[in-house]
């Protein structure tokens, strides 16, 4: 009986040797001077996980890949070039992913799921996915839920205007540039603001979002961050720092003076939110005894409802329910 190979090796045109360990799906790139340490490597490790890239949605066409199997793609300027088709168009577009490698060819594994549930099932089969590609029509709430469930997942969003252009294009070998793809972790605020889109769809950095929304005095969108993201204590501290600077208004800006009360309410909501997130029982119950304004109570009730839905701890669930009950009385008052 023939034994299965432990490794797959590929010599590249530029003279690199890429050696993939099949059992663990990791690889090492060898140069003429020995093993390569990729840029950004943790602890200067030479071992790199083979990127697992998921395209989610019925409109993607990945028929040129053997999905779920090891493939090799070209690398240009350190970025893996991943071709795909979308929306029934014959046009071939590409996504670029940083590799940190000097090699001209690297391994990847491509997956294609048509439904979100299929993706979730796939992830439960011991597949650790690294990148998720969706288009702008993907339901926003589903995207937020996926990011909460898979916090390390890098989400790439294909802009709608690029998809629309593909339907009208007659070129069959057109290549999408990097600016045609929105990286949810590295999105440029000015690009999205100019398009009139909701920034919360594109970035998974809540501090970044808060800074942009506050700069535009979009206070309601800053509130929404509390519901769209799972904030850390550090996130809240940074956001409250922005609010404190606005309240000080050292440059005496008219816009800040006119909105001072609204900013104070927003700061109070974030102050209370961290007590909820950190489950500071005594401190929060002191605040409940003091009471909230109706506007603050409405937002705190929504946060408590979110926390109750997300918790898997029965005691915490009961605690959030009790806090909701007391807060609801303030809303109804």
mmCIF file of C-alpha atoms in Angstrom:
data_model
loop_
_atom_site.group_PDB
_atom_site.id
_atom_site.type_symbol
_atom_site.label_atom_id
_atom_site.label_comp_id
_atom_site.label_asym_id
_atom_site.label_seq_id
_atom_site.Cartn_x
_atom_site.Cartn_y
_atom_site.Cartn_z
ATOM 1 C CA UNK A 1 0.000 0.000 0.000
ATOM 2 C CA UNK A 2 1.448 3.330 -1.070
ATOM 3 C CA UNK A 3 1.949 5.818 1.758
ATOM 4 C CA UNK A 4 0.541 9.304 1.424
ATOM 5 C CA UNK A 5 3.216 11.993 1.058
ATOM 6 C CA UNK A 6 4.044 14.073 4.128
ATOM 7 C CA UNK A 7 5.034 17.140 2.139
ATOM 8 C CA UNK A 8 4.299 18.810 -1.161
ATOM 9 C CA UNK A 9 7.111 20.840 -2.659
ATOM 10 C CA UNK A 10 7.018 23.424 -5.408
ATOM 11 C CA UNK A 11 9.977 25.120 -7.047
ATOM 12 C CA UNK A 12 9.076 28.589 -8.283
ATOM 13 C CA UNK A 13 10.282 30.374 -11.433
ATOM 14 C CA UNK A 14 12.127 32.895 -9.246
ATOM 15 C CA UNK A 15 14.148 30.145 -7.587
ATOM 16 C CA UNK A 16 12.284 29.684 -4.292
ATOM 17 C CA UNK A 17 11.303 26.310 -2.847
ATOM 18 C CA UNK A 18 7.910 26.184 -1.113
ATOM 19 C CA UNK A 19 7.513 23.163 1.148
ATOM 20 C CA UNK A 20 4.007 22.404 2.471
ATOM 21 C CA UNK A 21 3.477 20.055 5.402
ATOM 22 C CA UNK A 22 0.197 18.430 4.402
ATOM 23 C CA UNK A 23 -0.873 17.066 7.786
ATOM 24 C CA UNK A 24 -0.858 20.507 9.421
ATOM 25 C CA UNK A 25 -1.262 22.613 6.279
ATOM 26 C CA UNK A 26 1.683 24.843 7.081
ATOM 27 C CA UNK A 27 4.497 25.856 4.776
ATOM 28 C CA UNK A 28 8.068 27.112 4.745
ATOM 29 C CA UNK A 29 9.687 29.126 1.957
ATOM 30 C CA UNK A 30 13.336 28.341 1.257
ATOM 31 C CA UNK A 31 15.630 30.863 -0.406
ATOM 32 C CA UNK A 32 19.196 30.402 -1.617
ATOM 33 C CA UNK A 33 20.303 31.484 1.870
ATOM 34 C CA UNK A 34 18.009 29.134 3.781
ATOM 35 C CA UNK A 35 14.488 29.324 5.274
ATOM 36 C CA UNK A 36 12.691 32.650 4.901
ATOM 37 C CA UNK A 37 11.333 34.550 7.911
ATOM 38 C CA UNK A 38 8.226 36.313 6.556
ATOM 39 C CA UNK A 39 7.665 39.968 7.400
ATOM 40 C CA UNK A 40 5.420 40.283 10.434
ATOM 41 C CA UNK A 41 6.093 36.716 11.554
ATOM 42 C CA UNK A 42 5.381 36.047 15.221
ATOM 43 C CA UNK A 43 8.541 35.158 17.154
ATOM 44 C CA UNK A 44 10.447 35.175 13.846
ATOM 45 C CA UNK A 45 8.924 31.810 12.961
ATOM 46 C CA UNK A 46 9.642 30.373 9.526
ATOM 47 C CA UNK A 47 6.445 28.278 9.622
ATOM 48 C CA UNK A 48 3.327 29.844 8.086
ATOM 49 C CA UNK A 49 -0.254 28.481 8.095
ATOM 50 C CA UNK A 50 -1.603 27.953 4.586
ATOM 51 C CA UNK A 51 -4.217 30.733 4.182
ATOM 52 C CA UNK A 52 -7.790 29.426 4.080
ATOM 53 C CA UNK A 53 -9.898 31.857 2.067
ATOM 54 C CA UNK A 54 -13.683 31.659 1.914
ATOM 55 C CA UNK A 55 -15.902 33.232 -0.734
ATOM 56 C CA UNK A 56 -19.427 33.476 0.676
ATOM 57 C CA UNK A 57 -22.399 34.048 -1.607
ATOM 58 C CA UNK A 58 -24.192 32.506 -4.563
ATOM 59 C CA UNK A 59 -22.828 35.014 -7.086
ATOM 60 C CA UNK A 60 -19.164 34.004 -6.778
ATOM 61 C CA UNK A 61 -17.645 31.641 -9.341
ATOM 62 C CA UNK A 62 -14.519 29.781 -8.179
ATOM 63 C CA UNK A 63 -14.725 26.970 -10.727
ATOM 64 C CA UNK A 64 -11.088 27.524 -11.733
ATOM 65 C CA UNK A 65 -10.048 26.286 -8.253
ATOM 66 C CA UNK A 66 -10.353 22.824 -6.738
ATOM 67 C CA UNK A 67 -12.137 24.180 -3.683
ATOM 68 C CA UNK A 68 -11.092 22.748 -0.349
ATOM 69 C CA UNK A 69 -7.799 21.515 -1.788
ATOM 70 C CA UNK A 70 -4.274 22.881 -1.777
ATOM 71 C CA UNK A 71 -3.617 25.337 -4.616
ATOM 72 C CA UNK A 72 -0.772 27.657 -5.556
ATOM 73 C CA UNK A 73 -1.165 31.271 -6.674
ATOM 74 C CA UNK A 74 1.130 33.979 -7.972
ATOM 75 C CA UNK A 75 2.570 36.624 -5.669
ATOM 76 C CA UNK A 76 3.284 40.185 -6.781
ATOM 77 C CA UNK A 77 5.141 42.648 -4.545
ATOM 78 C CA UNK A 78 4.497 40.422 -1.543
ATOM 79 C CA UNK A 79 0.755 40.116 -2.220
ATOM 80 C CA UNK A 80 -0.996 36.894 -3.185
ATOM 81 C CA UNK A 81 -3.070 37.323 -6.343
ATOM 82 C CA UNK A 82 -6.368 35.440 -6.052
ATOM 83 C CA UNK A 83 -8.636 35.411 -9.123
ATOM 84 C CA UNK A 84 -12.411 35.068 -8.967
ATOM 85 C CA UNK A 85 -15.549 35.785 -10.998
ATOM 86 C CA UNK A 86 -18.774 37.324 -9.782
ATOM 87 C CA UNK A 87 -22.348 37.923 -10.859
ATOM 88 C CA UNK A 88 -22.333 35.726 -13.951
ATOM 89 C CA UNK A 89 -19.699 37.871 -15.644
ATOM 90 C CA UNK A 90 -16.834 36.286 -17.579
ATOM 91 C CA UNK A 91 -14.551 39.027 -16.332
ATOM 92 C CA UNK A 92 -11.786 37.720 -14.089
ATOM 93 C CA UNK A 93 -11.148 39.947 -11.096
ATOM 94 C CA UNK A 94 -8.561 39.535 -8.372
ATOM 95 C CA UNK A 95 -8.109 40.010 -4.649
ATOM 96 C CA UNK A 96 -4.704 40.837 -3.176
ATOM 97 C CA UNK A 97 -3.662 39.497 0.233
ATOM 98 C CA UNK A 98 -0.452 40.360 2.059
ATOM 99 C CA UNK A 99 1.921 37.431 2.469
ATOM 100 C CA UNK A 100 5.071 38.901 3.999
ATOM 101 C CA UNK A 101 7.039 36.655 1.649
ATOM 102 C CA UNK A 102 9.478 37.368 -1.151
ATOM 103 C CA UNK A 103 8.421 34.247 -3.038
ATOM 104 C CA UNK A 104 6.653 34.552 -6.384
ATOM 105 C CA UNK A 105 4.315 31.604 -5.697
ATOM 106 C CA UNK A 106 2.581 30.568 -2.448
ATOM 107 C CA UNK A 107 -0.004 27.981 -1.328
ATOM 108 C CA UNK A 108 -3.627 28.704 -0.412
ATOM 109 C CA UNK A 109 -6.872 26.791 0.082
ATOM 110 C CA UNK A 110 -10.037 28.278 -1.438
ATOM 111 C CA UNK A 111 -13.529 27.504 -0.165
ATOM 112 C CA UNK A 112 -16.875 28.567 -1.594
ATOM 113 C CA UNK A 113 -20.075 28.534 0.443
ATOM 114 C CA UNK A 114 -23.370 29.810 -0.921
ATOM 115 C CA UNK A 115 -25.112 30.185 2.443
ATOM 116 C CA UNK A 116 -23.941 31.538 5.789
ATOM 117 C CA UNK A 117 -25.053 28.367 7.544
ATOM 118 C CA UNK A 118 -22.852 26.296 5.224
ATOM 119 C CA UNK A 119 -19.903 28.483 6.191
ATOM 120 C CA UNK A 120 -20.620 28.014 9.898
ATOM 121 C CA UNK A 121 -20.896 24.239 9.469
ATOM 122 C CA UNK A 122 -17.614 24.248 7.542
ATOM 123 C CA UNK A 123 -15.886 26.139 10.337
ATOM 124 C CA UNK A 124 -17.107 23.575 12.849
ATOM 125 C CA UNK A 125 -15.371 20.808 10.896
ATOM 126 C CA UNK A 126 -11.998 21.901 12.278
ATOM 127 C CA UNK A 127 -11.408 24.360 9.443
ATOM 128 C CA UNK A 128 -9.822 27.556 10.746
ATOM 129 C CA UNK A 129 -10.669 30.121 8.099
ATOM 130 C CA UNK A 130 -8.470 33.208 7.838
ATOM 131 C CA UNK A 131 -10.187 35.407 5.229
ATOM 132 C CA UNK A 132 -13.828 35.847 4.237
ATOM 133 C CA UNK A 133 -14.798 37.493 0.935
ATOM 134 C CA UNK A 134 -18.334 38.865 0.556
ATOM 135 C CA UNK A 135 -19.963 41.525 -1.595
ATOM 136 C CA UNK A 136 -21.708 44.707 -0.521
ATOM 137 C CA UNK A 137 -25.143 43.093 -0.743
ATOM 138 C CA UNK A 138 -24.290 40.713 2.082
ATOM 139 C CA UNK A 139 -26.674 41.384 5.025
ATOM 140 C CA UNK A 140 -25.009 43.762 7.446
ATOM 141 C CA UNK A 141 -26.348 42.072 10.574
ATOM 142 C CA UNK A 142 -25.074 38.692 9.396
ATOM 143 C CA UNK A 143 -21.628 40.181 8.842
ATOM 144 C CA UNK A 144 -21.580 41.651 12.356
ATOM 145 C CA UNK A 145 -22.695 38.307 13.796
ATOM 146 C CA UNK A 146 -19.936 36.481 11.926
ATOM 147 C CA UNK A 147 -17.311 38.933 13.156
ATOM 148 C CA UNK A 148 -18.477 38.465 16.737
ATOM 149 C CA UNK A 149 -18.458 34.685 16.339
ATOM 150 C CA UNK A 150 -15.106 34.622 14.497
ATOM 151 C CA UNK A 151 -13.163 37.629 15.891
ATOM 152 C CA UNK A 152 -9.886 36.796 14.111
ATOM 153 C CA UNK A 153 -11.537 36.488 10.696
ATOM 154 C CA UNK A 154 -10.392 39.084 8.153
ATOM 155 C CA UNK A 155 -13.432 40.208 6.150
ATOM 156 C CA UNK A 156 -13.003 41.594 2.635
ATOM 157 C CA UNK A 157 -15.963 43.330 1.008
ATOM 158 C CA UNK A 158 -16.260 43.634 -2.763
ATOM 159 C CA UNK A 159 -17.626 47.063 -3.612
ATOM 160 C CA UNK A 160 -20.987 47.126 -5.351
ATOM 161 C CA UNK A 161 -19.799 49.535 -8.034
ATOM 162 C CA UNK A 162 -17.117 47.057 -9.087
ATOM 163 C CA UNK A 163 -19.693 44.299 -9.397
ATOM 164 C CA UNK A 164 -21.922 46.574 -11.464
ATOM 165 C CA UNK A 165 -19.056 47.488 -13.771
ATOM 166 C CA UNK A 166 -18.348 43.817 -14.339
ATOM 167 C CA UNK A 167 -21.800 43.278 -15.837
ATOM 168 C CA UNK A 168 -21.225 46.011 -18.403
ATOM 169 C CA UNK A 169 -17.635 45.142 -19.228
ATOM 170 C CA UNK A 170 -16.705 43.204 -22.342
ATOM 171 C CA UNK A 171 -13.112 42.595 -21.257
ATOM 172 C CA UNK A 172 -12.423 39.015 -20.232
ATOM 173 C CA UNK A 173 -9.027 39.476 -18.605
ATOM 174 C CA UNK A 174 -9.526 42.624 -16.571
ATOM 175 C CA UNK A 175 -7.843 42.671 -13.171
ATOM 176 C CA UNK A 176 -9.351 44.260 -10.094
ATOM 177 C CA UNK A 177 -6.931 46.535 -8.270
ATOM 178 C CA UNK A 178 -6.478 46.630 -4.503
ATOM 179 C CA UNK A 179 -8.618 49.757 -4.202
ATOM 180 C CA UNK A 180 -11.602 47.802 -5.542
ATOM 181 C CA UNK A 181 -11.685 45.635 -2.418
ATOM 182 C CA UNK A 182 -12.493 46.940 1.049
ATOM 183 C CA UNK A 183 -10.441 45.377 3.832
ATOM 184 C CA UNK A 184 -12.602 45.575 6.930
ATOM 185 C CA UNK A 185 -9.541 46.091 9.132
ATOM 186 C CA UNK A 186 -7.691 48.648 7.002
ATOM 187 C CA UNK A 187 -10.418 50.615 5.262
ATOM 188 C CA UNK A 188 -9.740 54.287 4.517
ATOM 189 C CA UNK A 189 -12.454 56.416 6.045
ATOM 190 C CA UNK A 190 -12.380 59.073 3.355
ATOM 191 C CA UNK A 191 -13.066 56.522 0.613
ATOM 192 C CA UNK A 192 -16.166 55.156 2.307
ATOM 193 C CA UNK A 193 -17.488 58.524 3.453
ATOM 194 C CA UNK A 194 -17.233 59.779 -0.119
ATOM 195 C CA UNK A 195 -19.336 56.859 -1.317
ATOM 196 C CA UNK A 196 -22.124 57.717 1.140
ATOM 197 C CA UNK A 197 -21.980 54.240 2.683
ATOM 198 C CA UNK A 198 -22.316 53.205 6.307
ATOM 199 C CA UNK A 199 -18.808 52.993 7.736
ATOM 200 C CA UNK A 200 -19.876 50.417 10.310
ATOM 201 C CA UNK A 201 -20.225 47.932 7.426
ATOM 202 C CA UNK A 202 -16.594 48.231 6.447
ATOM 203 C CA UNK A 203 -14.412 48.487 9.503
ATOM 204 C CA UNK A 204 -14.006 46.211 12.474
ATOM 205 C CA UNK A 205 -12.069 48.876 14.394
ATOM 206 C CA UNK A 206 -14.654 50.605 16.616
ATOM 207 C CA UNK A 207 -12.215 53.275 17.842
ATOM 208 C CA UNK A 208 -11.468 54.233 14.242
ATOM 209 C CA UNK A 209 -15.188 54.418 13.490
ATOM 210 C CA UNK A 210 -15.948 56.509 16.560
ATOM 211 C CA UNK A 211 -13.257 59.008 15.657
ATOM 212 C CA UNK A 212 -14.639 59.431 12.135
ATOM 213 C CA UNK A 213 -18.278 59.667 13.230
ATOM 214 C CA UNK A 214 -17.438 62.179 15.964
ATOM 215 C CA UNK A 215 -15.467 64.270 13.514
ATOM 216 C CA UNK A 216 -18.642 64.469 11.425
ATOM 217 C CA UNK A 217 -20.854 64.952 14.506
ATOM 218 C CA UNK A 218 -22.753 61.767 13.653
ATOM 219 C CA UNK A 219 -23.505 60.984 17.277
ATOM 220 C CA UNK A 220 -26.216 58.407 16.562
ATOM 221 C CA UNK A 221 -23.694 56.332 14.606
ATOM 222 C CA UNK A 222 -21.335 56.412 17.584
ATOM 223 C CA UNK A 223 -24.140 55.000 19.727
ATOM 224 C CA UNK A 224 -24.705 52.281 17.154
ATOM 225 C CA UNK A 225 -21.103 51.129 17.608
ATOM 226 C CA UNK A 226 -22.109 49.862 21.054
ATOM 227 C CA UNK A 227 -24.636 47.534 19.439
ATOM 228 C CA UNK A 228 -22.630 46.565 16.355
ATOM 229 C CA UNK A 229 -19.372 45.607 18.074
ATOM 230 C CA UNK A 230 -18.091 43.755 21.095
ATOM 231 C CA UNK A 231 -16.094 46.545 22.706
ATOM 232 C CA UNK A 232 -13.196 46.050 25.079
ATOM 233 C CA UNK A 233 -12.504 48.266 28.071
ATOM 234 C CA UNK A 234 -9.644 49.845 26.113
ATOM 235 C CA UNK A 235 -11.998 50.651 23.219
ATOM 236 C CA UNK A 236 -14.369 52.482 25.544
ATOM 237 C CA UNK A 237 -11.523 54.375 27.228
ATOM 238 C CA UNK A 238 -10.277 55.634 23.862
ATOM 239 C CA UNK A 239 -13.754 56.648 22.700
ATOM 240 C CA UNK A 240 -14.460 58.462 25.966
ATOM 241 C CA UNK A 241 -11.134 60.273 25.553
ATOM 242 C CA UNK A 242 -12.407 61.673 22.244
ATOM 243 C CA UNK A 243 -15.643 62.720 23.947
ATOM 244 C CA UNK A 244 -13.757 64.408 26.790
ATOM 245 C CA UNK A 245 -11.734 66.460 24.315
ATOM 246 C CA UNK A 246 -14.946 67.499 22.569
ATOM 247 C CA UNK A 247 -16.558 68.512 25.858
ATOM 248 C CA UNK A 248 -13.540 70.624 26.841
ATOM 249 C CA UNK A 249 -13.850 72.432 23.500
ATOM 250 C CA UNK A 250 -10.593 74.303 23.985
ATOM 251 C CA UNK A 251 -10.923 75.945 20.567
ATOM 252 C CA UNK A 252 -14.422 77.160 21.431
ATOM 253 C CA UNK A 253 -16.083 75.653 18.364
ATOM 254 C CA UNK A 254 -19.696 76.650 17.858
ATOM 255 C CA UNK A 255 -20.710 73.168 16.680
ATOM 256 C CA UNK A 256 -19.401 71.608 19.898
ATOM 257 C CA UNK A 257 -21.116 74.221 22.056
ATOM 258 C CA UNK A 258 -24.416 73.584 20.291
ATOM 259 C CA UNK A 259 -24.139 69.814 20.802
ATOM 260 C CA UNK A 260 -22.617 69.786 24.286
ATOM 261 C CA UNK A 261 -25.642 68.216 25.975
ATOM 262 C CA UNK A 262 -25.856 65.435 23.375
ATOM 263 C CA UNK A 263 -22.142 64.702 23.769
ATOM 264 C CA UNK A 264 -22.533 64.551 27.560
ATOM 265 C CA UNK A 265 -25.363 62.030 27.178
ATOM 266 C CA UNK A 266 -23.238 59.953 24.808
ATOM 267 C CA UNK A 267 -20.329 59.990 27.258
ATOM 268 C CA UNK A 268 -22.661 58.873 30.053
ATOM 269 C CA UNK A 269 -23.920 55.972 27.919
ATOM 270 C CA UNK A 270 -20.364 54.781 27.250
ATOM 271 C CA UNK A 271 -19.478 55.150 30.944
ATOM 272 C CA UNK A 272 -22.388 52.903 31.912
ATOM 273 C CA UNK A 273 -21.740 50.511 29.032
ATOM 274 C CA UNK A 274 -18.348 49.478 30.359
ATOM 275 C CA UNK A 275 -19.952 48.590 33.707
ATOM 276 C CA UNK A 276 -22.304 46.268 31.823
ATOM 277 C CA UNK A 277 -19.588 44.736 29.648
ATOM 278 C CA UNK A 278 -17.328 44.139 32.655
ATOM 279 C CA UNK A 279 -20.272 42.900 34.784
ATOM 280 C CA UNK A 280 -19.470 45.353 37.559
ATOM 281 C CA UNK A 281 -22.509 44.343 39.609
ATOM 282 C CA UNK A 282 -22.184 46.635 42.633
ATOM 283 C CA UNK A 283 -21.216 49.703 40.616
ATOM 284 C CA UNK A 284 -23.982 49.251 38.054
ATOM 285 C CA UNK A 285 -26.655 48.641 40.665
ATOM 286 C CA UNK A 286 -25.626 51.888 42.365
ATOM 287 C CA UNK A 287 -26.245 53.605 39.017
ATOM 288 C CA UNK A 288 -29.623 51.865 38.709
ATOM 289 C CA UNK A 289 -30.571 53.177 42.145
ATOM 290 C CA UNK A 290 -29.671 56.709 41.042
ATOM 291 C CA UNK A 291 -31.756 56.312 37.883
ATOM 292 C CA UNK A 292 -31.172 57.270 34.241
ATOM 293 C CA UNK A 293 -32.709 59.867 31.997
ATOM 294 C CA UNK A 294 -35.198 58.461 29.495
ATOM 295 C CA UNK A 295 -32.743 58.847 26.605
ATOM 296 C CA UNK A 296 -29.943 57.081 28.475
ATOM 297 C CA UNK A 297 -32.327 54.384 29.723
ATOM 298 C CA UNK A 298 -33.437 53.546 26.171
ATOM 299 C CA UNK A 299 -29.860 52.882 25.089
ATOM 300 C CA UNK A 300 -28.917 51.002 28.254
ATOM 301 C CA UNK A 301 -31.972 48.773 27.811
ATOM 302 C CA UNK A 302 -30.821 47.902 24.278
ATOM 303 C CA UNK A 303 -27.320 47.106 25.555
ATOM 304 C CA UNK A 304 -28.678 44.884 28.302
ATOM 305 C CA UNK A 305 -30.855 43.062 25.791
ATOM 306 C CA UNK A 306 -27.817 42.464 23.581
ATOM 307 C CA UNK A 307 -25.764 41.247 26.551
ATOM 308 C CA UNK A 308 -28.531 38.880 27.627
ATOM 309 C CA UNK A 309 -28.789 37.399 24.132
ATOM 310 C CA UNK A 310 -25.038 36.865 23.849
ATOM 311 C CA UNK A 311 -24.317 35.360 27.253
ATOM 312 C CA UNK A 312 -24.075 31.601 27.679
ATOM 313 C CA UNK A 313 -23.993 31.835 31.470
ATOM 314 C CA UNK A 314 -27.389 31.274 33.095
ATOM 315 C CA UNK A 315 -26.631 33.436 36.147
ATOM 316 C CA UNK A 316 -25.470 36.313 33.960
ATOM 317 C CA UNK A 317 -28.620 35.930 31.876
ATOM 318 C CA UNK A 318 -30.786 36.313 34.976
ATOM 319 C CA UNK A 319 -28.739 39.317 36.116
ATOM 320 C CA UNK A 320 -29.140 41.061 32.750
ATOM 321 C CA UNK A 321 -32.875 40.290 32.793
ATOM 322 C CA UNK A 322 -33.242 41.919 36.228
ATOM 323 C CA UNK A 323 -31.281 44.972 35.107
ATOM 324 C CA UNK A 324 -33.450 45.179 31.980
ATOM 325 C CA UNK A 325 -36.603 45.090 34.104
ATOM 326 C CA UNK A 326 -35.405 47.956 36.300
ATOM 327 C CA UNK A 327 -34.235 49.965 33.287
ATOM 328 C CA UNK A 328 -37.519 49.446 31.438
ATOM 329 C CA UNK A 329 -39.369 51.126 34.287
ATOM 330 C CA UNK A 330 -37.240 54.236 33.683
ATOM 331 C CA UNK A 331 -38.052 54.106 29.954
ATOM 332 C CA UNK A 332 -41.772 53.913 30.698
ATOM 333 C CA UNK A 333 -41.692 56.626 33.370
#
